[in-house]
Short mmCIF file of C-alpha atoms in Angstrom, two decimals:
data_model
loop_
_atom_site.label_atom_id
_atom_site.label_comp_id
_atom_site.label_asym_id
_atom_site.label_seq_id
_atom_site.Cartn_x
_atom_site.Cartn_y
_atom_site.Cartn_z
CA MET D 1 12.03 -2.91 32.63
CA SER D 2 9.98 -1.85 29.66
CA LEU D 3 11.29 1.63 29.02
CA LYS D 4 14.83 2.89 29.07
CA SER D 5 15.62 5.71 31.42
CA GLU D 6 16.84 7.96 28.64
CA ARG D 7 13.94 9.41 26.67
CA ARG D 8 14.26 10.62 23.11
CA GLY D 9 11.46 12.42 21.31
CA ILE D 10 10.59 12.15 17.62
CA HIS D 11 12.13 15.11 15.87
CA VAL D 12 11.84 16.06 12.21
CA ASP D 13 13.61 19.18 11.01
CA GLN D 14 11.33 21.46 9.02
CA SER D 15 13.86 21.47 6.21
CA ASP D 16 13.21 17.75 5.79
CA LEU D 17 9.61 18.55 4.84
CA LEU D 18 10.63 20.89 2.02
CA CYS D 19 11.41 20.02 -1.59
CA LYS D 20 14.91 18.55 -1.87
CA LYS D 21 15.58 20.76 -4.87
CA GLY D 22 15.51 23.80 -2.59
CA CYS D 23 12.61 25.67 -4.17
CA GLY D 24 10.99 26.34 -0.79
CA TYR D 25 7.78 24.37 -1.38
CA TYR D 26 6.74 21.25 0.55
CA GLY D 27 8.02 17.95 -0.82
CA ASN D 28 6.24 14.63 -0.90
CA PRO D 29 7.54 11.04 -0.58
CA ALA D 30 5.38 10.03 -3.53
CA TRP D 31 7.33 12.53 -5.64
CA GLN D 32 10.70 11.28 -4.36
CA GLY D 33 11.06 14.27 -2.05
CA PHE D 34 10.29 16.88 -4.74
CA CYS D 35 7.38 19.31 -4.71
CA SER D 36 4.73 19.06 -7.40
CA LYS D 37 6.37 21.68 -9.61
CA CYS D 38 9.91 20.25 -9.46
CA TRP D 39 8.62 16.71 -9.85
CA ARG D 40 6.79 17.66 -13.03
CA GLU D 41 9.96 19.27 -14.37
CA GLU D 42 12.01 16.15 -13.63
CA TYR D 43 9.28 13.94 -15.05
CA HIS D 44 9.06 15.97 -18.26
CA LYS D 45 12.83 15.91 -18.71
CA ALA D 46 12.88 12.13 -18.48
CA ARG D 47 9.85 11.86 -20.73
CA GLN D 48 11.28 14.22 -23.36
CA LYS D 49 14.45 12.14 -23.42
CA GLN D 50 12.38 9.03 -23.99
CA ILE D 51 10.31 10.73 -26.68
CA GLN D 52 13.47 11.87 -28.45
CA GLU D 53 14.81 8.33 -28.49
CA ASP D 54 11.49 7.01 -29.77
CA TRP D 55 11.37 9.78 -32.38
CA GLU D 56 14.73 8.66 -33.73
CA LEU D 57 13.49 5.07 -33.76
CA ALA D 58 10.33 6.11 -35.60
CA GLU D 59 12.34 8.03 -38.23
CA ARG D 60 14.61 5.04 -38.79
CA LEU D 61 11.64 2.72 -39.20
CA GLN D 62 10.00 5.20 -41.57
CA ARG D 63 13.15 5.42 -43.73
CA GLU D 64 13.42 1.65 -43.89
CA GLU D 65 9.80 1.40 -44.94
CA GLU D 66 10.19 4.10 -47.62
CA GLU D 67 13.35 2.47 -48.97
CA ALA D 68 11.61 -0.90 -49.14
CA PHE D 69 8.64 0.69 -50.93
CA ALA D 70 10.90 2.52 -53.44
CA SER D 71 12.84 -0.64 -54.08
CA SER D 72 9.68 -2.59 -54.80
CA GLN D 73 8.40 0.15 -57.16
CA SER D 74 11.65 0.30 -59.19
CA SER D 75 11.67 -3.44 -59.75
CA GLN D 76 8.11 -3.85 -61.02
CA GLY D 77 9.29 -4.69 -64.58
CA ALA D 78 11.69 -7.38 -63.43
CA GLN D 79 10.48 -10.95 -63.79
CA SER D 80 13.19 -12.62 -61.74
CA LEU D 81 11.82 -15.31 -59.48
CA THR D 82 14.48 -14.65 -56.83
CA PHE D 83 13.63 -10.94 -56.59
CA SER D 84 9.92 -11.72 -56.54
CA LYS D 85 10.48 -13.91 -53.52
CA PHE D 86 12.46 -11.12 -51.85
CA GLU D 87 9.67 -8.60 -52.51
CA GLU D 88 7.08 -11.05 -51.22
CA LYS D 89 9.13 -11.54 -48.07
CA LYS D 90 9.28 -7.77 -47.40
CA THR D 91 5.56 -7.42 -48.02
CA ASN D 92 4.79 -10.28 -45.65
CA GLU D 93 6.99 -8.70 -42.99
CA LYS D 94 5.11 -5.40 -43.28
CA THR D 95 1.78 -7.22 -43.16
CA ARG D 96 2.85 -9.15 -40.08
CA LYS D 97 3.78 -5.93 -38.24
CA VAL D 98 0.41 -4.36 -39.02
CA THR D 99 -1.42 -7.56 -38.05
CA THR D 100 0.43 -7.68 -34.72
CA VAL D 101 -0.64 -4.12 -33.94
CA LYS D 102 -4.22 -4.98 -34.89
CA LYS D 103 -4.18 -7.96 -32.54
CA PHE D 104 -3.06 -5.71 -29.70
CA PHE D 105 -5.62 -2.99 -30.28
CA SER D 106 -8.41 -4.71 -32.26
CA ALA D 107 -10.19 -1.62 -33.54
CA SER D 108 -13.86 -2.34 -33.93
CA SER D 109 -14.51 -0.06 -36.91
CA ARG D 110 -12.99 2.65 -39.06
CA VAL D 111 -14.60 5.90 -40.11
CA GLY D 112 -14.15 6.97 -43.67
CA SER D 113 -14.37 10.71 -43.52
CA LYS D 114 -12.58 13.05 -41.14
CA LYS D 115 -15.84 14.72 -40.13
CA ALA D 116 -17.42 11.44 -39.12
CA GLU D 117 -14.22 10.51 -37.23
CA ILE D 118 -14.30 13.72 -35.20
CA GLN D 119 -17.99 13.26 -34.41
CA GLU D 120 -17.35 9.71 -33.20
CA ALA D 121 -14.48 10.84 -30.98
CA LYS D 122 -16.53 13.62 -29.39
CA ALA D 123 -19.73 11.64 -29.00
CA PRO D 124 -20.31 10.87 -25.33
CA SER D 125 -20.33 7.19 -24.48
CA PRO D 126 -23.37 5.49 -22.91
CA SER D 127 -21.63 5.32 -19.53
CA ILE D 128 -21.27 9.12 -19.45
CA ASN D 129 -24.97 9.48 -20.20
CA ARG D 130 -25.89 6.98 -17.49
CA GLN D 131 -27.94 8.10 -14.52
CA THR D 132 -25.55 9.86 -12.15
CA SER D 133 -25.66 9.69 -8.40
CA ILE D 134 -27.39 12.28 -6.27
CA GLU D 135 -24.08 13.73 -5.16
CA THR D 136 -22.79 14.00 -8.73
CA ASP D 137 -26.01 15.74 -9.78
CA ARG D 138 -25.75 18.16 -6.90
CA VAL D 139 -22.10 18.97 -7.59
CA SER D 140 -22.83 19.50 -11.31
CA LYS D 141 -25.64 21.96 -10.56
CA GLU D 142 -23.47 23.84 -8.06
CA PHE D 143 -20.64 24.03 -10.60
CA ILE D 144 -22.91 25.41 -13.33
CA GLU D 145 -24.44 27.97 -10.98
CA PHE D 146 -20.98 29.02 -9.82
CA LEU D 147 -19.73 29.54 -13.40
CA LYS D 148 -22.74 31.65 -14.36
CA THR D 149 -21.27 34.56 -12.42
CA PHE D 150 -18.26 34.61 -14.76
CA HIS D 151 -20.30 34.87 -17.99
CA LYS D 152 -18.06 34.19 -21.02
CA THR D 153 -15.09 33.01 -18.96
CA GLY D 154 -17.39 30.60 -17.14
CA GLN D 155 -18.69 29.18 -20.41
CA GLU D 156 -15.14 28.58 -21.65
CA ILE D 157 -14.18 26.89 -18.37
CA TYR D 158 -17.22 24.63 -18.51
CA LYS D 159 -16.47 23.70 -22.12
CA GLN D 160 -12.85 22.83 -21.36
CA THR D 161 -13.87 20.83 -18.29
CA LYS D 162 -16.42 18.79 -20.25
CA LEU D 163 -13.85 18.08 -22.97
CA PHE D 164 -11.36 16.95 -20.34
CA LEU D 165 -13.88 14.56 -18.75
CA GLU D 166 -14.89 13.13 -22.11
CA GLY D 167 -11.25 12.64 -23.07
CA MET D 168 -10.48 10.91 -19.77
CA HIS D 169 -13.47 8.63 -20.21
CA TYR D 170 -12.68 7.82 -23.85
CA LYS D 171 -9.21 6.65 -22.89
CA ARG D 172 -10.59 4.41 -20.16
CA ILE D 173 -13.01 2.33 -22.20
CA HIS D 174 -10.35 -0.14 -23.37
CA PRO D 175 -8.36 -2.60 -21.21
CA VAL D 176 -5.53 -1.01 -19.28
CA GLY D 177 -2.03 -1.11 -20.65
CA ARG D 178 -2.71 -2.22 -24.25
CA ALA D 179 -0.57 0.50 -25.79
CA ARG D 180 1.56 1.47 -22.81
CA TRP D 181 4.72 0.41 -24.62
CA LEU D 182 3.83 2.63 -27.61
CA LYS D 183 2.73 5.80 -25.81
CA PRO D 184 6.14 7.53 -25.69
CA VAL D 185 6.52 7.23 -29.48
CA ILE D 186 3.01 8.50 -30.30
CA PRO D 187 3.93 12.23 -30.37
CA ALA D 188 6.68 11.49 -32.90
CA LEU D 189 4.45 9.30 -35.06
CA TRP D 190 1.60 11.78 -34.95
CA GLU D 191 3.80 14.63 -36.17
CA ALA D 192 5.36 12.49 -38.90
CA LYS D 193 4.11 12.87 -42.48
CA THR D 194 2.11 9.71 -42.68
CA SER D 195 -0.71 8.88 -45.01
CA GLY D 196 -2.78 6.02 -46.31
CA SER D 197 -3.03 2.86 -44.30
CA ARG D 198 -0.03 3.84 -42.15
CA GLY D 199 -1.69 7.06 -41.02
CA GLN D 200 -4.97 5.28 -40.40
CA GLU D 201 -3.18 2.68 -38.27
CA ILE D 202 -1.62 5.43 -36.11
CA LYS D 203 -5.02 7.08 -35.63
CA THR D 204 -6.51 3.73 -34.66
CA ILE D 205 -3.71 3.13 -32.15
CA VAL D 206 -4.19 6.58 -30.59
CA ALA D 207 -7.95 6.11 -30.40
CA ASN D 208 -7.59 2.77 -28.62
CA MET D 209 -4.90 3.76 -26.16
CA ASP D 210 -5.64 3.70 -22.44
CA LEU D 211 -3.86 5.63 -19.72
CA SER D 212 -2.34 4.23 -16.54
CA ILE D 213 -3.22 5.87 -13.23
CA GLU D 214 0.07 7.81 -13.27
CA GLU D 215 -0.66 9.12 -16.75
CA GLN D 216 -4.22 10.03 -15.76
CA SER D 217 -2.75 11.93 -12.84
CA GLU D 218 -0.40 13.72 -15.23
CA CYS D 219 -3.35 14.65 -17.45
CA ALA D 220 -5.25 16.07 -14.47
CA GLN D 221 -2.23 18.06 -13.27
CA ASP D 222 -1.67 19.43 -16.77
CA PHE D 223 -5.32 20.42 -16.97
CA TYR D 224 -5.15 22.26 -13.62
CA HIS D 225 -2.00 24.07 -14.68
CA ASN D 226 -3.29 25.06 -18.13
CA VAL D 227 -6.67 26.30 -16.89
CA ALA D 228 -5.13 28.37 -14.08
CA GLU D 229 -2.51 29.85 -16.41
CA ARG D 230 -5.11 30.68 -19.05
CA MET D 231 -7.33 32.47 -16.53
CA GLN D 232 -4.42 34.52 -15.21
CA THR D 233 -2.89 35.45 -18.58
CA ARG D 234 -5.88 35.71 -20.93
CA GLY D 235 -8.79 36.28 -18.60
CA LYS D 236 -6.86 38.53 -16.19
CA VAL D 237 -8.64 36.84 -13.29
CA PRO D 238 -7.26 37.80 -9.83
CA PRO D 239 -5.31 35.03 -8.03
CA GLU D 240 -7.90 34.82 -5.23
CA ARG D 241 -10.71 34.11 -7.68
CA VAL D 242 -8.51 31.72 -9.65
CA GLU D 243 -8.04 29.70 -6.47
CA LYS D 244 -11.80 29.53 -5.87
CA ILE D 245 -12.48 28.55 -9.47
CA MET D 246 -9.83 25.83 -9.34
CA ASP D 247 -11.42 24.45 -6.17
CA GLN D 248 -14.77 24.19 -7.93
CA ILE D 249 -13.19 22.62 -11.03
CA GLU D 250 -11.43 20.03 -8.89
CA LYS D 251 -14.64 19.27 -7.02
CA TYR D 252 -16.59 18.82 -10.25
CA ILE D 253 -14.18 16.62 -12.17
CA MET D 254 -13.02 14.47 -9.24
CA THR D 255 -16.58 13.78 -8.10
CA ARG D 256 -17.21 12.30 -11.53
CA LEU D 257 -13.87 10.49 -11.82
CA TYR D 258 -13.67 9.24 -8.23
CA LYS D 259 -14.90 5.68 -8.77
CA HIS D 260 -12.47 5.20 -11.65
CA VAL D 261 -9.27 6.68 -10.19
CA PHE D 262 -9.53 5.97 -6.45
CA CYS D 263 -7.68 2.76 -5.55
CA PRO D 264 -7.79 1.34 -9.11
CA GLU D 265 -7.25 -2.36 -9.64
CA THR D 266 -4.16 -1.72 -11.76
CA THR D 267 -2.18 -0.44 -8.75
CA ASP D 268 -1.02 -1.99 -5.48
CA ASP D 269 -2.85 0.62 -3.37
CA GLU D 270 -5.15 -1.98 -1.81
CA LYS D 271 -2.19 -4.18 -0.91
CA LYS D 272 -0.52 -1.21 0.79
CA ASP D 273 -3.76 -0.43 2.67
CA LEU D 274 -3.90 -3.95 4.10
CA ALA D 275 -0.20 -3.86 5.00
CA ILE D 276 -0.44 -0.56 6.93
CA GLN D 277 -3.65 -1.67 8.68
CA LYS D 278 -1.98 -4.89 9.80
CA ARG D 279 1.06 -2.92 10.95
CA ILE D 280 -1.03 -0.49 13.01
CA ARG D 281 -2.98 -3.36 14.62
CA ALA D 282 0.31 -4.96 15.63
CA LEU D 283 1.36 -1.63 17.23
CA ARG D 284 -1.84 -1.16 19.25
CA TRP D 285 0.20 -1.46 22.48
CA VAL D 286 2.21 1.75 21.86
CA THR D 287 1.58 4.29 24.62
CA PRO D 288 1.80 8.10 24.48
CA GLN D 289 4.79 7.94 26.84
CA MET D 290 6.77 5.83 24.35
CA LEU D 291 6.24 8.46 21.64
CA CYS D 292 6.80 11.37 24.07
CA VAL D 293 3.32 12.68 23.24
CA PRO D 294 2.63 15.86 25.27
CA VAL D 295 -1.09 15.13 25.65
CA ASN D 296 -2.86 14.29 28.91
CA GLU D 297 -6.05 12.40 28.09
CA ASP D 298 -7.14 12.50 31.73
CA ILE D 299 -8.20 16.10 31.09
CA PRO D 300 -11.78 15.94 29.69
CA GLU D 301 -11.21 18.71 27.14
CA VAL D 302 -8.05 17.05 25.87
CA SER D 303 -9.80 13.69 25.65
CA ASP D 304 -12.56 15.30 23.57
CA MET D 305 -9.98 16.84 21.23
CA VAL D 306 -8.29 13.46 20.76
CA VAL D 307 -11.64 11.84 19.92
CA LYS D 308 -12.43 14.60 17.41
CA ALA D 309 -9.00 14.27 15.79
CA ILE D 310 -9.49 10.51 15.39
CA THR D 311 -12.98 11.09 13.95
CA ASP D 312 -11.66 13.57 11.40
CA ILE D 313 -8.83 11.33 10.19
CA ILE D 314 -11.28 8.43 9.82
CA GLU D 315 -13.84 10.63 8.06
CA MET D 316 -11.27 11.40 5.35
CA ASP D 317 -12.12 8.12 3.61
CA SER D 318 -15.77 9.12 3.15
CA LYS D 319 -14.91 12.20 1.05
CA ARG D 320 -14.64 12.06 -2.73
CA VAL D 321 -12.83 15.32 -3.51
CA PRO D 322 -9.09 15.64 -2.71
CA ARG D 323 -9.65 19.10 -1.23
CA ASP D 324 -12.27 17.69 1.17
CA LYS D 325 -9.90 14.92 2.22
CA LEU D 326 -7.23 17.54 2.86
CA ALA D 327 -9.74 19.51 4.92
CA CYS D 328 -10.25 16.47 7.18
CA ILE D 329 -6.48 16.22 7.70
CA THR D 330 -6.33 19.93 8.51
CA LYS D 331 -9.20 19.70 11.04
CA CYS D 332 -7.55 16.69 12.66
CA SER D 333 -4.25 18.58 12.94
CA LYS D 334 -5.90 21.63 14.49
CA HIS D 335 -7.57 19.45 17.13
CA ILE D 336 -4.13 18.01 17.90
CA PHE D 337 -2.64 21.48 18.33
CA ASN D 338 -5.50 22.45 20.63
CA ALA D 339 -5.04 19.29 22.73
CA ILE D 340 -1.32 20.04 23.13
CA LYS D 341 -2.01 23.67 23.96
CA ILE D 342 -4.51 22.75 26.71
CA THR D 343 -2.14 20.17 28.18
CA LYS D 344 0.97 22.39 28.21
CA ASN D 345 -0.77 25.75 28.71
CA GLU D 346 1.34 27.13 25.88
CA PRO D 347 1.31 27.04 22.07
CA ALA D 348 2.33 23.71 20.55
CA SER D 349 5.55 23.32 18.57
CA ALA D 350 6.24 21.27 15.48
CA ASP D 351 8.25 18.78 17.57
CA ASP D 352 5.13 18.17 19.68
CA PHE D 353 2.80 17.89 16.70
CA LEU D 354 4.38 15.01 14.75
CA PRO D 355 4.54 12.48 17.67
CA THR D 356 0.94 13.29 18.54
CA LEU D 357 -0.15 12.84 14.92
CA ILE D 358 1.57 9.44 14.88
CA TYR D 359 -0.27 8.50 18.07
CA ILE D 360 -3.62 9.59 16.57
CA VAL D 361 -3.00 7.50 13.43
CA LEU D 362 -2.07 4.47 15.57
CA LYS D 363 -5.14 4.91 17.74
CA GLY D 364 -7.58 5.57 14.88
CA ASN D 365 -6.17 3.19 12.22
CA PRO D 366 -7.88 5.11 9.37
CA PRO D 367 -9.37 2.92 6.62
CA ARG D 368 -7.64 2.86 3.21
CA LEU D 369 -4.96 5.23 4.47
CA GLN D 370 -2.47 4.64 1.66
CA SER D 371 -5.16 4.86 -1.02
CA ASN D 372 -6.31 8.22 0.30
CA ILE D 373 -2.76 9.56 0.43
CA GLN D 374 -2.07 8.38 -3.12
CA TYR D 375 -5.39 9.80 -4.36
CA ILE D 376 -4.62 13.23 -2.86
CA THR D 377 -1.10 13.16 -4.27
CA ARG D 378 -2.25 12.24 -7.77
CA PHE D 379 -5.33 14.41 -8.25
CA CYS D 380 -5.27 17.32 -5.82
CA ASN D 381 -4.65 20.84 -7.09
CA PRO D 382 -0.82 20.98 -6.76
CA SER D 383 -0.83 24.50 -5.34
CA ARG D 384 -2.54 23.17 -2.19
CA LEU D 385 0.16 20.56 -1.57
CA MET D 386 3.07 22.92 -2.24
CA THR D 387 2.20 25.73 0.18
CA GLY D 388 -0.16 26.64 3.01
CA GLU D 389 -1.33 24.76 6.07
CA ASP D 390 -2.99 22.03 3.99
CA GLY D 391 0.34 21.18 2.37
CA TYR D 392 2.15 21.31 5.72
CA TYR D 393 -0.29 18.99 7.49
CA PHE D 394 -0.42 16.57 4.56
CA THR D 395 3.37 16.36 4.44
CA ASN D 396 3.44 15.60 8.17
CA LEU D 397 0.84 12.86 7.68
CA CYS D 398 3.05 11.26 5.01
CA CYS D 399 5.99 11.45 7.45
CA ALA D 400 3.85 9.85 10.20
CA VAL D 401 2.91 6.93 7.95
CA ALA D 402 6.53 6.46 6.89
CA PHE D 403 7.57 6.44 10.58
CA ILE D 404 4.95 3.81 11.45
CA GLU D 405 6.12 1.57 8.61
CA LYS D 406 9.73 1.71 9.85
CA LEU D 407 9.04 1.84 13.60
CA ASP D 408 11.37 -0.38 15.66
CA ALA D 409 12.59 -0.84 19.24
CA GLN D 410 15.10 2.00 18.99
CA SER D 411 12.41 4.42 17.78
CA LEU D 412 10.42 3.78 20.98
CA ASN D 413 13.44 3.67 23.33
CA LEU D 414 12.74 -0.01 24.08
CA SER D 415 14.97 -3.03 24.29
CA GLN D 416 14.63 -5.46 21.41
CA GLU D 417 13.42 -8.15 23.81
CA ASP D 418 10.56 -6.01 25.13
CA PHE D 419 9.66 -4.83 21.64
CA ASP D 420 9.40 -8.42 20.39
CA ARG D 421 7.27 -9.45 23.40
CA TYR D 422 4.87 -6.55 22.82
CA MET D 423 4.64 -7.25 19.08
CA SER D 424 3.90 -10.94 19.71
CA GLY D 425 1.20 -10.09 22.28
CA GLN D 426 2.88 -11.98 25.13
CA THR D 427 2.55 -8.96 27.38
CA SER D 428 1.35 -5.37 27.28
CA PRO D 429 2.86 -2.16 28.66
CA ARG D 430 -0.60 -0.74 29.31
CA LYS D 431 -1.08 -2.47 32.70
CA GLN D 432 -2.22 -0.13 35.43
CA GLU D 433 -2.27 -0.87 39.14
CA ALA D 434 -5.59 -0.61 40.97
CA GLU D 435 -4.19 1.98 43.38
CA SER D 436 -3.39 4.36 40.51
CA TRP D 437 -6.97 4.56 39.21
CA SER D 438 -8.79 7.80 39.77
CA PRO D 439 -12.13 7.64 41.63
CA ASP D 440 -14.00 8.80 38.52
CA ALA D 441 -12.54 6.08 36.30
CA CYS D 442 -15.01 3.88 34.43
CA LEU D 443 -15.79 0.62 36.23
CA GLY D 444 -15.92 -1.26 32.94
CA VAL D 445 -12.40 -0.09 32.07
CA LYS D 446 -11.15 -1.09 35.52
CA GLN D 447 -12.68 -4.55 35.13
CA MET D 448 -11.20 -4.88 31.65
CA TYR D 449 -7.68 -4.14 32.89
CA LYS D 450 -8.23 -6.46 35.84
CA ASN D 451 -9.22 -9.26 33.47
CA LEU D 452 -6.25 -8.52 31.24
CA ASP D 453 -3.95 -8.73 34.25
CA LEU D 454 -5.54 -12.03 35.30
CA LEU D 455 -5.15 -13.44 31.79
CA SER D 456 -1.53 -12.34 31.79
CA GLN D 457 -0.92 -14.11 35.10
CA LEU D 458 -2.62 -17.27 33.83
CA ASN D 459 -0.51 -17.11 30.71
CA GLU D 460 2.66 -16.85 32.79
CA ARG D 461 1.57 -19.80 34.97
CA GLN D 462 0.82 -21.86 31.89
CA GLU D 463 4.22 -21.05 30.45
CA ARG D 464 5.89 -22.13 33.73
CA ILE D 465 3.90 -25.39 33.79
CA MET D 466 4.77 -26.12 30.18
CA ASN D 467 8.45 -25.43 30.85
CA GLU D 468 8.41 -27.70 33.93
CA ALA D 469 6.59 -30.42 31.99
CA LYS D 470 9.16 -30.26 29.21
CA LYS D 471 11.95 -30.38 31.79
CA LEU D 472 10.35 -33.43 33.49
CA GLU D 473 9.96 -35.15 30.15
CA LYS D 474 13.63 -34.52 29.40
CA ASP D 475 14.66 -35.86 32.82
CA LEU D 476 12.64 -39.04 32.31
CA ILE D 477 14.19 -39.58 28.91
CA ASP D 478 17.67 -39.02 30.36
CA TRP D 479 16.95 -41.42 33.27
CA THR D 480 15.69 -44.12 30.91
CA ASP D 481 18.72 -43.74 28.70
CA GLY D 482 21.01 -43.94 31.75
CA ILE D 483 19.41 -47.17 33.06
CA THR D 484 19.62 -48.70 29.60
CA ARG D 485 23.31 -47.87 29.34
CA GLU D 486 24.03 -49.32 32.84
CA VAL D 487 22.24 -52.60 32.01
CA GLN D 488 24.16 -52.89 28.76
CA ASP D 489 27.47 -52.29 30.59
CA ILE D 490 26.67 -55.03 33.18
CA VAL D 491 25.63 -57.49 30.50
CA GLU D 492 28.85 -56.83 28.60
CA LYS D 493 30.93 -57.14 31.76
CA TYR D 494 29.20 -60.30 33.07
CA PRO D 495 27.93 -62.25 30.08
CA LEU D 496 25.27 -64.89 30.74
CA GLU D 497 26.49 -68.53 30.44
CA ILE D 498 23.91 -71.30 30.06
CA LYS D 499 25.12 -74.71 31.44
CA PRO D 500 23.61 -78.14 30.59
CA PRO D 501 21.17 -79.59 33.20
CA ASN D 502 22.51 -81.98 35.96
CA GLN D 503 21.66 -85.72 36.15
CA PRO D 504 18.31 -86.41 37.86
CA LEU D 505 18.49 -87.78 41.48
CA ALA D 506 17.73 -91.50 42.09
CA ALA D 507 14.50 -92.43 43.73
CA ILE D 508 14.60 -93.39 47.39
CA ASP D 509 13.20 -96.88 46.74
CA SER D 510 15.46 -97.63 43.82
CA GLU D 511 18.18 -100.25 44.01
CA ASN D 512 21.26 -98.98 45.79
CA ILE D 513 24.28 -100.62 44.29
CA GLU D 514 26.98 -98.93 46.30
CA ASN D 515 25.35 -99.46 49.70
CA ASP D 516 24.05 -102.97 49.34
CA LYS D 517 25.01 -103.79 52.96
CA LEU D 518 22.35 -101.55 54.41
CA PRO D 519 19.69 -103.35 56.42
CA PRO D 520 16.39 -103.93 54.76
CA PRO D 521 13.68 -101.52 55.44
CA LEU D 522 11.39 -102.07 58.40
CA GLN D 523 8.16 -103.85 57.71
CA PRO D 524 5.02 -102.90 59.53
CA GLN D 525 3.87 -105.40 62.14
CA VAL D 526 0.55 -106.01 63.73
CA TYR D 527 0.34 -106.49 67.48
CA ALA D 528 -2.60 -108.12 69.17
CA GLY D 529 -3.80 -106.08 72.01
#
């Protein structure tokens, strides 16, 4: 029996979807159950603690360096060879530290004047000036036309957006992770009163730093937050218009950054994509009944809704803007609600939605699913993920993926034996008897299931033959061993004795000593006839 008699649906309390800090916004597994706002607060607390520790370290190093410099200055008149060696040792140690930093960052050139340095930092790189794609061109024109309606505010927004893109690009032109270990201490070093070669070294380090994908995400989230806050406080822009402007800003910057921040090589996003795809392929046998999905695909309208939902979730990968990817998830979810409503003739509930979404993901197996989820989490406008239907549907999608990754026999109300057989492909629960087919069913589908049933029967027969062959082989081995043991027992019980050969018998015509009184042998005689 494949299914247990007791059915248990997939239930997720709505409180489980909310931020675990209790702020009322939707949480996200990528943020450890926090919403975007609370996660940023926790992240900043941890980062400020790290910066404080690094600041103390920087001050201590600075004091040691100043003390060493003062000591060397006060002893310039001394001619002692021992002290000269000590001073030389300190100087060599300082030089070694600077050389080590240079090896890590290898600055190509230094600019003498501050003006030239600023111009070099703001100068767009050749890759920014490269020929952009048609879509990037179109989005740029739409963004400029959209901002023209805001006059001065639009000009300021465009300026800040361009500066943000140039800054993101400038920090990407060097190999990833060169200065990752030094980034937390940079704010402390930058604010310190440094000058001369030390100050120049710090500027060189900052100029050559590169950001990880998490830090790029933090930069984007900070930019969203600062621009929205500035429009509301300084520009007195209504919240509705702020939301529209933020959508256009996100579309503009993420269209240009997409190829650099979507599934970057420095993360394990691709590895997670392959793992979830392999997992979904292994679960292709899961039926709607196992998940308690309240959808009847025999109804043509419901079947069309299911196909549209699968199309939307697959189409998500073709979009470049996080908001557009979210829109695909929202359209998919609405098709699911409509399919449930048509099947049940009543509005769908949240308990009906999540199992059906899981079924759609299993049936569609969307490409690069984990990469798309991570991309939305990192670079989408946080207000969309915290509230509204987009945030609700996205949170449910994250829950569906987490359920698929941890799905086991108990989750599907199956025995462990049946679950293992289905996972190994030995059998399938999707068999359907010929009598149960509707007259309008596709002939090709009928033939396919008939062939699958025949293959299953052949597989069972082959397994029986192999088992019988192995049993026969074992019996023959046991029989041979038994005969061998019996022969050995008989040989041990009745050992073979080899006696010497007997004397050869005397010939008939030989001399007979013992019976010498016997008459002589008859001689042949000839008779005349």
